[in-house]
Tab-separated table of C-alpha atoms and ligand atoms in Angstrom:
chain	number	residue	atom	x	y	z
Y	244	MET	CA	-49.573	100.677	-11.191
Y	245	PRO	CA	-47.726	97.388	-10.785
Y	246	GLN	CA	-49.414	94.841	-8.617
Y	247	GLN	CA	-48.151	94.737	-5.045
Y	248	HIS	CA	-46.647	91.450	-4.041
Y	249	ASP	CA	-45.917	90.843	-0.442
Y	250	LEU	CA	-42.337	89.787	-0.010
Y	251	GLU	CA	-41.659	88.490	3.441
Y	252	LYS	CA	-39.345	90.708	5.466
Y	253	MET	CA	-36.142	88.929	6.373
Y	254	VAL	CA	-33.413	89.855	8.819
Y	255	LEU	CA	-30.077	88.474	7.644
Y	256	ASP	CA	-27.293	87.808	10.095
Y	257	THR	CA	-23.640	87.865	9.112
Y	258	SER	CA	-23.528	84.187	8.184
Y	259	ALA	CA	-26.600	84.572	6.017
Y	260	ILE	CA	-25.103	87.482	4.106
Y	261	LEU	CA	-21.789	85.730	3.652
Y	262	SER	CA	-23.539	82.606	2.417
Y	263	GLY	CA	-24.146	84.523	-0.791
Y	264	ARG	CA	-27.496	82.826	-1.111
Y	265	PHE	CA	-29.519	85.980	-0.824
Y	266	ASP	CA	-29.866	88.694	-3.383
Y	267	THR	CA	-29.426	91.578	-0.994
Y	268	SER	CA	-30.591	94.078	-3.568
Y	269	SER	CA	-34.113	92.989	-2.679
Y	270	PRO	CA	-35.907	95.504	-0.466
Y	271	GLN	CA	-37.178	92.689	1.737
Y	272	PHE	CA	-33.863	92.285	3.548
Y	273	TYR	CA	-32.949	93.991	6.801
Y	274	VAL	CA	-29.742	94.129	8.818
Y	275	THR	CA	-28.544	95.938	11.913
Y	276	SER	CA	-25.639	98.363	11.829
Y	277	SER	CA	-23.562	95.997	13.972
Y	278	ILE	CA	-23.972	93.234	11.385
Y	279	LEU	CA	-22.698	95.624	8.749
Y	280	ASN	CA	-19.773	96.426	11.041
Y	281	GLU	CA	-18.927	92.747	11.351
Y	282	ILE	CA	-18.859	92.391	7.599
Y	283	GLU	CA	-16.799	95.548	7.265
Y	284	LYS	CA	-14.241	94.234	9.725
Y	285	GLY	CA	-14.050	91.027	7.733
Y	286	LYS	CA	-13.062	93.209	4.790
Y	287	ILE	CA	-15.372	91.325	2.527
Y	288	SER	CA	-15.908	94.349	0.398
Y	289	ARG	CA	-17.962	92.567	-2.206
Y	290	TYR	CA	-20.642	91.847	0.334
Y	291	LEU	CA	-20.299	95.204	1.973
Y	292	LYS	CA	-20.948	96.905	-1.320
Y	293	MET	CA	-24.124	94.902	-1.783
Y	294	ALA	CA	-25.152	95.692	1.747
Y	295	GLU	CA	-24.542	99.388	1.437
Y	296	THR	CA	-26.411	99.800	-1.773
Y	297	SER	CA	-29.472	97.818	-0.994
Y	298	MET	CA	-30.361	96.422	2.396
Y	299	ASN	CA	-32.384	98.255	4.966
Y	300	VAL	CA	-30.189	99.061	7.963
Y	301	ILE	CA	-32.229	99.409	11.135
Y	302	ASP	CA	-31.247	99.006	14.758
Y	303	PRO	CA	-33.849	97.471	17.036
Y	304	ASP	CA	-35.587	99.496	19.713
Y	305	SER	CA	-34.653	98.947	23.340
Y	306	SER	CA	-37.889	97.190	24.276
Y	307	SER	CA	-37.364	94.545	21.587
Y	308	VAL	CA	-33.780	94.054	22.765
Y	309	ALA	CA	-35.020	93.680	26.345
Y	310	LYS	CA	-37.530	91.009	25.322
Y	311	VAL	CA	-34.837	89.048	23.508
Y	312	VAL	CA	-32.445	89.281	26.456
Y	313	GLU	CA	-35.173	88.062	28.781
Y	314	ALA	CA	-36.047	85.114	26.525
Y	315	ALA	CA	-32.389	84.192	26.067
Y	316	ARG	CA	-31.830	84.294	29.813
Y	317	SER	CA	-34.763	81.990	30.426
Y	318	SER	CA	-33.534	79.485	27.834
Y	319	GLY	CA	-29.883	79.713	28.836
Y	320	ASP	CA	-28.882	80.921	25.378
Y	321	ILE	CA	-27.753	84.309	26.653
Y	322	ASP	CA	-24.120	83.248	27.181
Y	323	ARG	CA	-23.854	82.092	23.611
Y	324	LEU	CA	-25.251	85.265	22.081
Y	325	SER	CA	-23.218	88.350	21.222
Y	326	ASN	CA	-24.771	91.796	21.289
Y	327	THR	CA	-24.874	91.615	17.509
Y	328	ASP	CA	-26.809	88.346	17.705
Y	329	ILE	CA	-29.266	89.771	20.214
Y	330	GLU	CA	-29.866	92.835	18.085
Y	331	ALA	CA	-30.521	90.730	15.000
Y	332	VAL	CA	-33.130	88.659	16.846
Y	333	ALA	CA	-34.633	91.835	18.291
Y	334	LEU	CA	-34.895	93.413	14.863
Y	335	ALA	CA	-36.730	90.361	13.542
Y	336	LEU	CA	-39.072	90.598	16.531
Y	337	GLN	CA	-39.669	94.285	15.999
Y	338	LEU	CA	-40.337	93.954	12.266
Y	339	GLY	CA	-42.237	90.680	12.389
Y	340	ALA	CA	-39.562	89.440	9.998
Y	341	VAL	CA	-38.076	86.025	9.374
Y	342	LEU	CA	-34.630	85.680	10.909
Y	343	VAL	CA	-32.077	84.027	8.667
Y	344	THR	CA	-29.235	82.548	10.691
Y	345	ASP	CA	-27.298	79.341	11.140
Y	346	ASP	CA	-26.752	80.069	14.826
Y	347	TYR	CA	-28.607	77.566	16.980
Y	348	SER	CA	-28.928	79.869	19.987
Y	349	MET	CA	-30.369	82.622	17.818
Y	350	GLN	CA	-32.828	80.158	16.317
Y	351	ASN	CA	-33.786	78.844	19.721
Y	352	THR	CA	-34.325	82.306	21.162
Y	353	SER	CA	-36.402	83.209	18.122
Y	354	ARG	CA	-38.589	80.185	18.631
Y	355	ILE	CA	-39.333	81.210	22.211
Y	356	LEU	CA	-40.433	84.628	21.029
Y	357	GLY	CA	-42.518	83.289	18.164
Y	358	ILE	CA	-40.154	84.660	15.531
Y	359	LYS	CA	-39.909	82.592	12.387
Y	360	SER	CA	-36.336	81.635	11.631
Y	361	THR	CA	-34.644	79.781	8.866
Y	362	GLY	CA	-31.091	78.633	8.290
Y	363	ALA	CA	-28.708	80.264	5.876
Y	364	SER	CA	-27.691	76.758	4.864
Y	365	ILE	CA	-31.225	75.753	4.120
Y	366	LYS	CA	-30.584	72.051	3.659
Y	367	GLU	CA	-29.509	71.582	7.255
Y	368	ILE	CA	-32.786	72.530	8.786
Y	369	GLY	CA	-35.111	71.076	6.225
Y	370	LYS	CA	-36.468	74.174	4.603
Y	371	VAL	CA	-36.207	75.481	1.101
Y	372	ILE	CA	-36.753	78.855	-0.377
Y	373	GLU	CA	-39.017	79.174	-3.347
Y	374	TRP	CA	-37.649	81.694	-5.748
Y	375	ILE	CA	-39.616	84.061	-7.845
Y	376	TYR	CA	-38.284	86.487	-10.407
Y	377	ARG	CA	-39.181	90.101	-10.542
Y	378	CYS	CA	-38.604	92.579	-13.324
Y	379	THR	CA	-36.263	95.393	-12.281
Y	380	GLY	CA	-38.165	97.700	-14.598
Y	381	CYS	CA	-41.886	97.216	-14.176
Y	382	GLY	CA	-41.962	94.916	-11.158
Y	383	ARG	CA	-43.836	92.126	-12.915
Y	384	ILE	CA	-43.401	88.759	-11.179
Y	385	TYR	CA	-42.319	85.657	-13.057
Y	386	GLU	CA	-42.310	82.080	-11.839
Y	387	LYS	CA	-39.431	81.128	-14.104
Y	388	ASN	CA	-36.243	83.009	-14.814
Y	389	THR	CA	-36.666	84.088	-18.386
Y	390	GLY	CA	-33.743	86.516	-18.124
Y	391	THR	CA	-35.594	89.601	-19.245
Y	392	CYS	CA	-39.097	90.904	-18.852
Y	393	ALA	CA	-41.447	90.005	-21.702
Y	394	ILE	CA	-43.288	93.289	-21.236
Y	395	CYS	CA	-40.606	95.920	-20.812
Y	396	GLY	CA	-37.341	94.093	-21.502
Y	397	HIS	CA	-35.591	94.843	-18.203
Y	398	ALA	CA	-33.551	92.199	-16.393
Y	399	LEU	CA	-35.207	89.870	-13.885
Y	400	LYS	CA	-33.896	89.417	-10.361
Y	401	ASN	CA	-34.609	86.542	-8.029
Y	402	TYR	CA	-36.358	86.886	-4.697
Y	403	PRO	CA	-37.279	84.275	-2.132
Y	404	ARG	CA	-41.056	84.070	-2.055
Y	405	SER	CA	-41.397	82.203	1.178
Y	406	THR	CA	-39.988	79.325	3.079
Y	407	ARG	CA	-41.713	75.998	3.334
Y	408	LYS	CA	-40.914	72.827	5.114
Y	409	ILE	CA	-39.623	69.932	3.114
Y	410	HIS	CA	-39.016	66.357	4.074
Y	411	GLU	CA	-35.753	65.692	5.799
Y	412	GLY	CA	-33.076	64.380	3.518
Y	413	PRO	CA	-33.033	62.493	0.281
Y	414	GLY	CA	-33.523	58.791	0.811
Y	415	LYS	CA	-35.704	59.236	3.847
Y	416	LYS	CA	-39.283	58.328	3.168
Y	417	PRO	CA	-41.669	60.465	5.189
Y	418	ASN	CA	-45.083	59.178	6.136
Y	419	SER	CA	-44.396	55.660	4.981
Y	420	ARG	CA	-45.716	53.300	7.549
O	554	ZN	ZN1	-40.845	94.608	-16.937
């Protein structure tokens, strides 16, 4: 039996999917049906195909949606959030997942609810994703992309292991005083 590795659940919003930064064939990714609809309407079939074949499509329960609406009302973000946005935040809440979005109001609402969020354009918010590589055959995890599995010869795919904070931008020296 291959060793179980915990891959963090991540809810991807439309911008995150379209960023192309995420290998949506990984089982760790979740979307709502309305996010899929948005992508469908954009006729970005390449992404739709990836989404259809791989991501988990779940719509949040009504109590999670209600909590998000309440938090967004209290913060004043509610007017800047579409139903699709609210559902994405609610799904992250429900699943205990990381929300991946570039939308500031979604990030802010997530923060209020204790949901971890990260930007699709990672650089902007000072976080990076550490990638690991997993064999599509036996599931063995590799730190480096060696292309194929040394054990069974299947192709490796990349997965984000986790997010971690990095220092702001290049050139800025943190903690130098
Ligand atoms: Zn293998």
